[in-house]
CSV table of C-alpha atoms in Angstrom, one decimal:
chain,number,residue,atom,x,y,z
U,4,UNK,CA,39.8,57.8,85.1
U,5,UNK,CA,43.0,59.8,85.4
U,6,UNK,CA,42.5,63.4,84.2
U,7,UNK,CA,44.9,64.7,81.6
U,8,UNK,CA,47.3,67.2,83.2
U,9,UNK,CA,46.9,70.9,82.3
U,10,UNK,CA,50.5,72.2,82.1
U,11,UNK,CA,50.9,76.0,82.0
U,12,UNK,CA,53.8,78.3,81.3
U,13,UNK,CA,55.4,80.3,84.1
U,14,UNK,CA,57.8,82.9,82.6
U,15,UNK,CA,58.3,84.5,86.0
U,16,UNK,CA,57.1,84.1,89.6
U,17,UNK,CA,53.9,86.1,89.2
U,18,UNK,CA,52.9,84.1,86.2
U,19,UNK,CA,53.6,80.9,88.1
U,20,UNK,CA,51.2,81.9,90.9
U,21,UNK,CA,48.6,83.0,88.4
U,22,UNK,CA,48.8,79.8,86.5
U,23,UNK,CA,48.3,77.9,89.7
U,24,UNK,CA,45.4,80.0,90.9
U,25,UNK,CA,43.6,79.8,87.5
U,26,UNK,CA,43.6,76.0,87.4
U,27,UNK,CA,46.8,74.5,86.1
U,28,UNK,CA,47.7,71.0,87.3
U,29,UNK,CA,51.4,71.7,86.7
U,30,UNK,CA,53.6,74.6,85.7
U,31,UNK,CA,56.9,74.8,83.8
U,32,UNK,CA,59.5,77.4,84.1
U,33,UNK,CA,63.2,78.1,83.5
U,34,UNK,CA,65.9,79.3,85.8
U,35,UNK,CA,68.1,82.3,84.9
U,36,UNK,CA,70.2,80.1,82.7
U,37,UNK,CA,69.9,76.9,80.6
U,38,UNK,CA,66.4,77.0,79.3
U,39,UNK,CA,65.2,78.0,75.8
U,40,UNK,CA,63.4,81.2,76.8
U,41,UNK,CA,66.2,83.6,77.7
U,42,UNK,CA,63.9,86.5,77.0
U,43,UNK,CA,61.4,85.5,79.6
U,44,UNK,CA,61.7,86.9,83.1
U,45,UNK,CA,62.7,83.4,84.4
U,46,UNK,CA,63.2,82.7,88.1
U,47,UNK,CA,66.1,83.2,90.4
U,48,UNK,CA,67.0,80.4,92.8
U,49,UNK,CA,65.1,82.2,95.6
U,50,UNK,CA,62.1,82.6,93.3
U,51,UNK,CA,62.2,78.9,92.4
U,52,UNK,CA,62.1,78.0,96.0
U,53,UNK,CA,59.1,80.3,96.6
U,54,UNK,CA,57.3,79.2,93.5
U,55,UNK,CA,57.7,75.5,94.1
U,56,UNK,CA,56.5,75.9,97.7
U,57,UNK,CA,53.5,77.9,96.5
U,58,UNK,CA,52.6,75.4,93.8
U,59,UNK,CA,53.0,72.4,96.1
U,60,UNK,CA,50.8,74.0,98.7
U,61,UNK,CA,48.0,74.0,96.1
U,62,UNK,CA,48.8,70.5,94.9
U,63,UNK,CA,50.4,71.6,91.6
U,64,UNK,CA,53.6,70.1,90.1
U,65,UNK,CA,56.6,72.0,89.0
U,66,UNK,CA,58.6,71.2,85.9
U,67,UNK,CA,61.9,73.0,85.3
U,68,UNK,CA,63.2,73.5,81.8
U,69,UNK,CA,66.9,72.8,81.2
U,70,UNK,CA,66.5,72.1,77.5
U,71,UNK,CA,69.3,74.0,75.9
U,72,UNK,CA,71.8,72.2,73.6
U,73,UNK,CA,74.9,72.7,75.7
U,74,UNK,CA,78.2,73.8,74.4
U,75,UNK,CA,81.5,73.1,76.1
U,76,UNK,CA,81.5,76.4,78.0
U,77,UNK,CA,78.1,75.5,79.5
U,78,UNK,CA,79.1,72.3,81.2
U,79,UNK,CA,80.9,73.5,84.3
U,80,UNK,CA,78.4,76.4,85.0
U,81,UNK,CA,75.6,73.9,84.6
U,82,UNK,CA,77.2,71.5,87.0
U,83,UNK,CA,77.7,74.3,89.6
U,84,UNK,CA,74.1,75.5,89.1
U,85,UNK,CA,72.7,72.0,89.7
U,86,UNK,CA,74.6,71.9,92.9
U,87,UNK,CA,72.9,75.1,94.0
U,88,UNK,CA,69.3,73.9,93.3
U,89,UNK,CA,69.4,70.2,94.2
U,90,UNK,CA,67.7,71.0,97.5
U,91,UNK,CA,64.6,72.4,95.8
U,92,UNK,CA,61.9,69.7,95.3
U,93,UNK,CA,61.3,70.3,91.6
U,94,UNK,CA,59.0,67.5,90.3
U,95,UNK,CA,60.7,67.1,86.9
U,96,UNK,CA,63.4,68.5,84.6
U,97,UNK,CA,62.7,69.1,80.9
U,98,UNK,CA,65.8,68.2,78.9
U,99,UNK,CA,67.0,67.8,75.3
U,100,UNK,CA,70.7,67.1,75.5
U,101,UNK,CA,72.1,63.7,76.6
U,102,UNK,CA,75.0,65.5,78.3
U,103,UNK,CA,72.6,67.6,80.3
U,104,UNK,CA,70.7,64.5,81.3
U,105,UNK,CA,74.0,63.0,82.5
U,106,UNK,CA,74.8,66.0,84.6
U,107,UNK,CA,71.3,66.1,86.2
U,108,UNK,CA,71.6,62.4,87.0
U,109,UNK,CA,75.0,63.0,88.7
U,110,UNK,CA,73.6,65.8,90.8
U,111,UNK,CA,70.1,64.3,91.5
U,112,UNK,CA,70.0,60.6,90.8
U,113,UNK,CA,66.3,60.4,91.6
U,114,UNK,CA,65.3,63.3,89.4
U,115,UNK,CA,62.3,62.8,87.0
U,116,UNK,CA,63.3,63.6,83.4
U,117,UNK,CA,61.0,64.8,80.7
U,118,UNK,CA,62.3,64.8,77.1
U,119,UNK,CA,61.7,68.3,75.5
U,120,UNK,CA,60.0,68.7,72.1
U,121,UNK,CA,63.4,70.1,71.0
U,122,UNK,CA,64.7,66.5,70.9
U,123,UNK,CA,62.5,65.7,67.9
U,124,UNK,CA,61.0,62.5,69.3
U,125,UNK,CA,58.8,61.2,66.4
U,126,UNK,CA,58.7,57.4,66.6
U,127,UNK,CA,58.1,54.6,69.1
U,128,UNK,CA,61.6,53.0,68.7
U,129,UNK,CA,63.2,56.4,69.7
U,130,UNK,CA,60.6,56.5,72.5
U,131,UNK,CA,61.8,53.1,73.7
U,132,UNK,CA,65.4,54.3,73.6
U,133,UNK,CA,64.7,57.2,75.8
U,134,UNK,CA,62.8,55.0,78.2
U,135,UNK,CA,66.0,52.9,78.6
U,136,UNK,CA,67.8,56.2,79.5
U,137,UNK,CA,65.5,56.8,82.4
U,138,UNK,CA,63.2,59.4,80.8
U,139,UNK,CA,59.7,59.3,82.4
U,140,UNK,CA,57.8,61.5,79.9
U,141,UNK,CA,58.1,62.4,76.2
U,142,UNK,CA,57.1,65.8,74.9
U,143,UNK,CA,55.8,65.1,71.5
U,144,UNK,CA,57.4,66.7,68.4
U,145,UNK,CA,54.9,69.1,67.0
U,146,UNK,CA,55.1,67.5,63.6
U,147,UNK,CA,53.2,64.3,64.8
U,148,UNK,CA,49.6,63.5,64.0
U,149,UNK,CA,47.2,62.1,66.5
U,150,UNK,CA,47.4,58.7,64.9
U,151,UNK,CA,51.2,58.7,65.2
U,152,UNK,CA,50.9,59.7,68.9
U,153,UNK,CA,48.4,56.8,69.4
U,154,UNK,CA,50.8,54.4,67.8
U,155,UNK,CA,53.7,55.6,70.1
U,156,UNK,CA,51.4,55.2,73.2
U,157,UNK,CA,50.6,51.6,72.2
U,158,UNK,CA,54.3,50.8,71.7
U,159,UNK,CA,55.9,52.0,74.9
U,160,UNK,CA,55.8,50.9,78.6
U,161,UNK,CA,52.7,51.8,80.5
U,162,UNK,CA,54.5,53.9,83.0
U,163,UNK,CA,55.9,56.2,80.4
U,164,UNK,CA,53.9,59.4,79.8
U,165,UNK,CA,53.2,61.5,76.7
U,166,UNK,CA,52.9,65.3,76.7
U,167,UNK,CA,51.6,67.3,73.7
U,168,UNK,CA,51.3,71.0,73.0
U,169,UNK,CA,47.7,72.2,72.8
U,170,UNK,CA,47.9,75.9,72.5
U,171,UNK,CA,50.3,78.7,71.5
U,172,UNK,CA,52.9,79.7,68.9
U,173,UNK,CA,54.1,77.2,66.3
U,174,UNK,CA,57.7,77.2,65.3
U,175,UNK,CA,58.2,77.2,61.5
U,176,UNK,CA,61.3,75.1,61.9
U,177,UNK,CA,61.3,71.4,62.8
U,178,UNK,CA,60.4,71.1,66.5
U,179,UNK,CA,62.1,74.4,67.1
U,180,UNK,CA,65.6,73.3,65.8
U,181,UNK,CA,66.3,76.5,64.0
U,182,UNK,CA,69.5,78.2,62.9
U,183,UNK,CA,68.0,81.3,61.3
U,184,UNK,CA,68.4,83.5,64.3
U,185,UNK,CA,72.0,82.4,64.9
U,186,UNK,CA,72.9,82.9,61.3
U,187,UNK,CA,71.2,86.3,60.9
U,188,UNK,CA,72.0,88.1,64.1
U,189,UNK,CA,74.2,85.7,66.2
U,190,UNK,CA,71.4,84.8,68.6
U,191,UNK,CA,71.2,81.0,69.1
U,192,UNK,CA,67.6,79.7,69.3
U,193,UNK,CA,68.9,76.4,70.6
U,194,UNK,CA,70.4,78.2,73.6
U,195,UNK,CA,67.4,80.3,74.4
U,196,UNK,CA,68.0,83.5,72.4
U,197,UNK,CA,65.7,83.2,69.4
U,198,UNK,CA,64.9,86.5,67.7
U,199,UNK,CA,62.0,85.0,65.8
U,200,UNK,CA,63.1,85.9,62.2
U,201,UNK,CA,60.2,83.7,61.0
U,202,UNK,CA,58.0,86.6,61.9
U,203,UNK,CA,59.9,89.2,59.9
U,204,UNK,CA,58.9,90.6,56.5
U,205,UNK,CA,61.2,89.7,53.6
U,206,UNK,CA,62.1,91.0,50.2
U,207,UNK,CA,64.4,89.6,47.5
U,208,UNK,CA,67.6,91.2,46.2
U,209,UNK,CA,69.4,90.0,43.1
U,210,UNK,CA,73.2,89.9,43.5
U,211,UNK,CA,74.0,92.3,40.6
U,212,UNK,CA,71.2,94.8,41.5
U,213,UNK,CA,72.0,95.9,45.1
U,214,UNK,CA,69.4,98.2,46.5
U,215,UNK,CA,66.6,96.9,44.3
U,216,UNK,CA,64.1,95.1,46.5
U,217,UNK,CA,61.5,92.8,45.2
U,218,UNK,CA,58.6,91.7,47.4
U,219,UNK,CA,58.4,88.0,48.2
U,220,UNK,CA,54.7,87.2,47.9
U,221,UNK,CA,52.3,84.2,47.8
U,222,UNK,CA,49.9,86.6,46.3
U,223,UNK,CA,49.3,90.4,46.5
U,224,UNK,CA,48.1,90.2,50.1
U,225,UNK,CA,51.4,89.8,52.0
U,226,UNK,CA,55.0,88.7,52.3
U,227,UNK,CA,55.3,86.9,55.7
U,228,UNK,CA,56.4,83.6,54.0
U,229,UNK,CA,57.4,81.9,57.3
U,230,UNK,CA,54.7,83.1,59.6
U,231,UNK,CA,52.7,80.3,61.2
U,232,UNK,CA,49.3,80.7,62.8
U,233,UNK,CA,49.0,79.8,66.5
U,234,UNK,CA,48.0,76.3,67.7
U,235,UNK,CA,44.5,75.9,69.3
U,236,UNK,CA,43.2,72.4,70.3
U,237,UNK,CA,40.4,73.6,72.6
U,238,UNK,CA,37.7,71.9,70.5
U,239,UNK,CA,39.8,68.7,70.1
U,240,UNK,CA,40.8,67.7,73.6
U,241,UNK,CA,38.8,64.4,73.4
U,242,UNK,CA,41.0,63.2,70.5
U,243,UNK,CA,44.2,63.9,72.4
U,244,UNK,CA,42.9,62.3,75.6
U,245,UNK,CA,41.7,59.2,73.8
U,246,UNK,CA,45.1,58.9,72.0
U,247,UNK,CA,46.8,58.5,75.3
U,248,UNK,CA,48.3,61.9,76.0
U,249,UNK,CA,48.9,62.4,79.7
U,250,UNK,CA,49.7,66.1,79.7
U,251,UNK,CA,48.3,69.0,77.7
U,252,UNK,CA,50.9,71.8,77.4
U,253,UNK,CA,50.2,75.5,76.8
U,254,UNK,CA,53.1,77.4,75.1
U,255,UNK,CA,53.8,80.9,76.3
U,256,UNK,CA,56.6,81.6,78.9
U,257,UNK,CA,57.1,85.0,77.1
U,258,UNK,CA,53.4,85.8,77.3
U,259,UNK,CA,51.6,88.1,79.8
U,260,UNK,CA,49.9,87.3,83.1
U,261,UNK,CA,46.6,88.2,81.4
U,262,UNK,CA,47.3,85.6,78.6
U,263,UNK,CA,48.2,82.9,81.2
U,264,UNK,CA,45.1,83.5,83.2
U,265,UNK,CA,42.8,83.7,80.2
U,266,UNK,CA,44.0,80.6,78.3
U,267,UNK,CA,44.5,78.4,81.4
U,268,UNK,CA,41.0,79.3,82.5
U,269,UNK,CA,39.4,78.3,79.2
U,270,UNK,CA,41.2,74.9,79.0
U,271,UNK,CA,40.5,74.2,82.6
U,272,UNK,CA,36.8,74.5,81.9
U,273,UNK,CA,37.0,72.4,78.8
U,274,UNK,CA,38.9,69.6,80.5
U,275,UNK,CA,36.6,69.5,83.5
U,276,UNK,CA,33.6,69.5,81.2
U,277,UNK,CA,35.0,66.5,79.2
U,278,UNK,CA,35.5,64.4,82.3
U,279,UNK,CA,32.1,65.3,83.7
U,280,UNK,CA,30.5,63.7,80.6
U,281,UNK,CA,33.0,62.3,78.0
U,282,UNK,CA,30.4,60.9,75.7
U,283,UNK,CA,28.6,64.2,75.2
U,284,UNK,CA,31.4,66.7,75.3
U,285,UNK,CA,31.0,69.8,73.1
U,286,UNK,CA,33.1,72.9,73.2
U,287,UNK,CA,31.2,75.8,74.7
U,288,UNK,CA,31.6,78.8,72.3
U,289,UNK,CA,31.9,81.0,75.4
U,290,UNK,CA,35.2,79.3,76.4
U,291,UNK,CA,36.6,80.1,72.9
U,292,UNK,CA,35.3,83.6,72.9
U,293,UNK,CA,36.8,84.3,76.3
U,294,UNK,CA,40.1,82.8,75.3
U,295,UNK,CA,40.4,85.1,72.3
U,296,UNK,CA,40.3,88.1,74.5
U,297,UNK,CA,44.0,87.5,75.3
U,298,UNK,CA,46.4,88.4,72.5
U,299,UNK,CA,46.6,85.8,69.8
U,300,UNK,CA,47.2,85.1,66.1
U,301,UNK,CA,44.8,83.2,63.9
U,302,UNK,CA,44.5,79.6,64.9
U,303,UNK,CA,45.4,76.3,63.4
U,304,UNK,CA,45.4,72.6,64.5
U,305,UNK,CA,49.0,72.3,63.3
U,306,UNK,CA,50.0,68.7,62.3
U,307,UNK,CA,47.4,66.9,64.4
U,308,UNK,CA,45.0,66.0,61.6
U,309,UNK,CA,46.9,66.7,58.4
U,310,UNK,CA,50.1,68.3,57.0
U,311,UNK,CA,49.7,72.1,57.2
U,312,UNK,CA,48.9,73.9,54.0
U,313,UNK,CA,48.9,77.6,53.1
U,314,UNK,CA,45.8,77.9,55.2
U,315,UNK,CA,48.0,77.3,58.3
U,316,UNK,CA,50.2,80.3,57.5
U,317,UNK,CA,49.4,84.0,57.7
U,318,UNK,CA,51.0,85.8,54.8
U,319,UNK,CA,49.5,89.2,55.7
U,320,UNK,CA,50.9,90.1,59.1
U,321,UNK,CA,52.9,88.8,62.0
U,322,UNK,CA,51.0,91.0,64.4
U,323,UNK,CA,48.8,89.7,67.2
U,324,UNK,CA,45.1,90.3,67.5
U,325,UNK,CA,44.6,92.4,70.7
U,326,UNK,CA,41.0,93.5,71.1
U,327,UNK,CA,41.2,93.8,74.9
U,328,UNK,CA,43.6,95.5,77.3
U,329,UNK,CA,44.6,94.1,80.6
U,330,UNK,CA,44.0,97.0,82.9
U,331,UNK,CA,44.3,95.8,86.5
U,332,UNK,CA,44.7,93.0,89.0
U,333,UNK,CA,42.9,92.8,92.3
U,334,UNK,CA,45.2,92.8,95.3
U,335,UNK,CA,42.5,92.7,98.1
U,336,UNK,CA,38.7,93.0,98.5
U,337,UNK,CA,36.5,94.3,101.3
U,338,UNK,CA,33.2,92.4,101.2
U,339,UNK,CA,31.6,94.9,103.6
U,340,UNK,CA,32.2,97.9,101.3
U,341,UNK,CA,32.4,96.2,98.0
U,342,UNK,CA,35.7,98.0,97.4
U,343,UNK,CA,38.7,96.3,95.7
U,344,UNK,CA,42.3,97.5,95.9
U,345,UNK,CA,43.6,97.1,92.3
U,346,UNK,CA,47.0,97.4,90.8
U,347,UNK,CA,46.8,99.2,87.5
U,348,UNK,CA,48.4,97.5,84.4
U,349,UNK,CA,47.0,99.8,81.7
U,350,UNK,CA,45.2,103.1,81.7
U,351,UNK,CA,41.6,103.1,82.9
U,352,UNK,CA,39.2,106.0,83.3
U,353,UNK,CA,35.8,106.7,84.9
U,354,UNK,CA,33.1,105.6,82.4
U,355,UNK,CA,35.0,102.7,81.0
U,356,UNK,CA,33.0,99.5,80.4
U,357,UNK,CA,35.1,96.8,82.0
U,358,UNK,CA,35.0,93.0,82.5
U,359,UNK,CA,36.2,91.3,85.6
U,360,UNK,CA,37.1,87.6,85.9
U,361,UNK,CA,38.7,85.2,88.3
U,362,UNK,CA,39.6,81.5,88.9
U,363,UNK,CA,36.7,79.1,88.4
U,364,UNK,CA,34.0,81.6,87.4
U,365,UNK,CA,32.7,83.5,84.4
U,366,UNK,CA,33.4,87.2,83.9
U,367,UNK,CA,31.0,90.0,84.8
U,368,UNK,CA,30.7,93.4,83.3
U,369,UNK,CA,30.3,96.8,84.9
U,370,UNK,CA,30.8,100.5,84.3
U,371,UNK,CA,33.8,102.0,86.1
U,372,UNK,CA,32.0,104.6,88.1
U,373,UNK,CA,34.0,105.0,91.3
U,374,UNK,CA,37.8,105.2,91.6
U,375,UNK,CA,40.1,106.5,94.3
U,376,UNK,CA,43.8,106.7,94.9
U,377,UNK,CA,45.6,105.1,97.8
U,378,UNK,CA,44.8,108.1,100.1
U,379,UNK,CA,41.1,107.9,99.3
U,380,UNK,CA,40.9,110.9,96.9
U,381,UNK,CA,38.4,110.6,94.0
U,382,UNK,CA,40.2,110.3,90.7
U,383,UNK,CA,39.0,110.3,87.1
U,384,UNK,CA,41.8,108.2,85.6
U,385,UNK,CA,44.6,105.8,86.5
U,386,UNK,CA,47.4,106.4,83.9
U,387,UNK,CA,50.5,105.4,85.9
U,388,UNK,CA,52.0,101.9,85.6
U,389,UNK,CA,51.2,99.8,88.6
U,390,UNK,CA,49.3,102.6,90.3
U,391,UNK,CA,47.3,101.4,93.3
U,392,UNK,CA,43.6,102.4,93.1
U,393,UNK,CA,40.4,101.6,94.9
U,394,UNK,CA,37.4,100.5,92.8
U,395,UNK,CA,33.8,99.7,93.7
U,396,UNK,CA,32.9,96.2,92.4
U,397,UNK,CA,29.5,95.2,91.2
U,398,UNK,CA,30.0,91.6,92.4
U,399,UNK,CA,32.4,90.0,95.0
U,400,UNK,CA,36.0,89.4,93.8
U,401,UNK,CA,39.2,88.1,95.4
U,402,UNK,CA,42.9,88.5,95.1
U,403,UNK,CA,44.3,88.0,91.6
U,404,UNK,CA,41.0,88.6,89.8
U,405,UNK,CA,41.7,90.4,86.5
U,406,UNK,CA,40.2,93.5,85.0
U,407,UNK,CA,40.1,94.0,81.2
U,408,UNK,CA,38.4,96.4,78.8
U,409,UNK,CA,37.7,96.3,75.0
U,410,UNK,CA,40.2,98.5,73.2
U,411,UNK,CA,38.9,101.6,71.4
U,412,UNK,CA,37.1,103.2,74.4
U,413,UNK,CA,37.8,106.9,74.9
U,414,UNK,CA,40.5,107.8,77.5
U,415,UNK,CA,38.6,110.7,78.9
């Protein structure tokens, strides 16, 4: 049985490597131009070379997003950019625009093409059309149900693959085709610059009464009328697999290293558990609990089982739930002394109760009772960004293990 691919976001080179280390089968990233996440760190050409080499050394595929809807002024720069990267063995390009597809085919005739969710692929006739254009994989529009996905799978050539989102932010606009950001602050979402106005709080002004603001409310609890909950399909992976989905995609190129490691790790465990015993798969509550330690909104299953209702919106707040802080990442470990060299990411102090986790294993807890600076001097706290410290570990760790702590602990 071919396992479903776990496809993880890589907003920059560090996140790419973390996604690989924590169990992704494939990663997707953007270059410095031409993808729909201009606010992500993205990768320079040199970083793409390094990232692809790193992923391939671990048997992980690399998909490069070029899914903008190009304007006239984008064409020649894109053609020149493709000439600069054609030597890099990227496994697939994620595309939306037929013109971009044409340019990629000109530069790299053998390139594998994946149709972005931005292209709004919602039926099997359209799927057949894209197959005729040389597209290998279709990223499902997020407005499709599992039954619709199954029908598409049954109606397309066997070699064509389907990819569906399983986790992350849901766009309130149809498959991300949104003009709000462009209209309101001249930042084009379809060229990678979305300002997320769907997360803003709105009030109503009547034309003849300037300055008089009326709340826009579903009820008296809130006014975030466009604010969707986040997608989470951790419990429903069997339904997607059995519908014929080949790749399970996590949204989040703008998210943190901590988020990538935590979410990829949870889905890796779930996918492996399913294939170990498909008939008796049940979601382990520990996977879900661990996953929610990364920042998240409330969860929904989106359109997969029914059309969303008011229960799939959050009218109260657009803020994330952040119960844990990412406080450090292990750079090296001495098994003889039990001392780890850690790069600080948020303040930690002696006495903190911390959790430590890494690829392929559950977390362990310990009290932070020993910490030194780089010179070996005892210190009580590590308040400086990316400060290098030495910490005694209760259990063995390795490079890229992550330290976190529950928020609300005293900083002294």
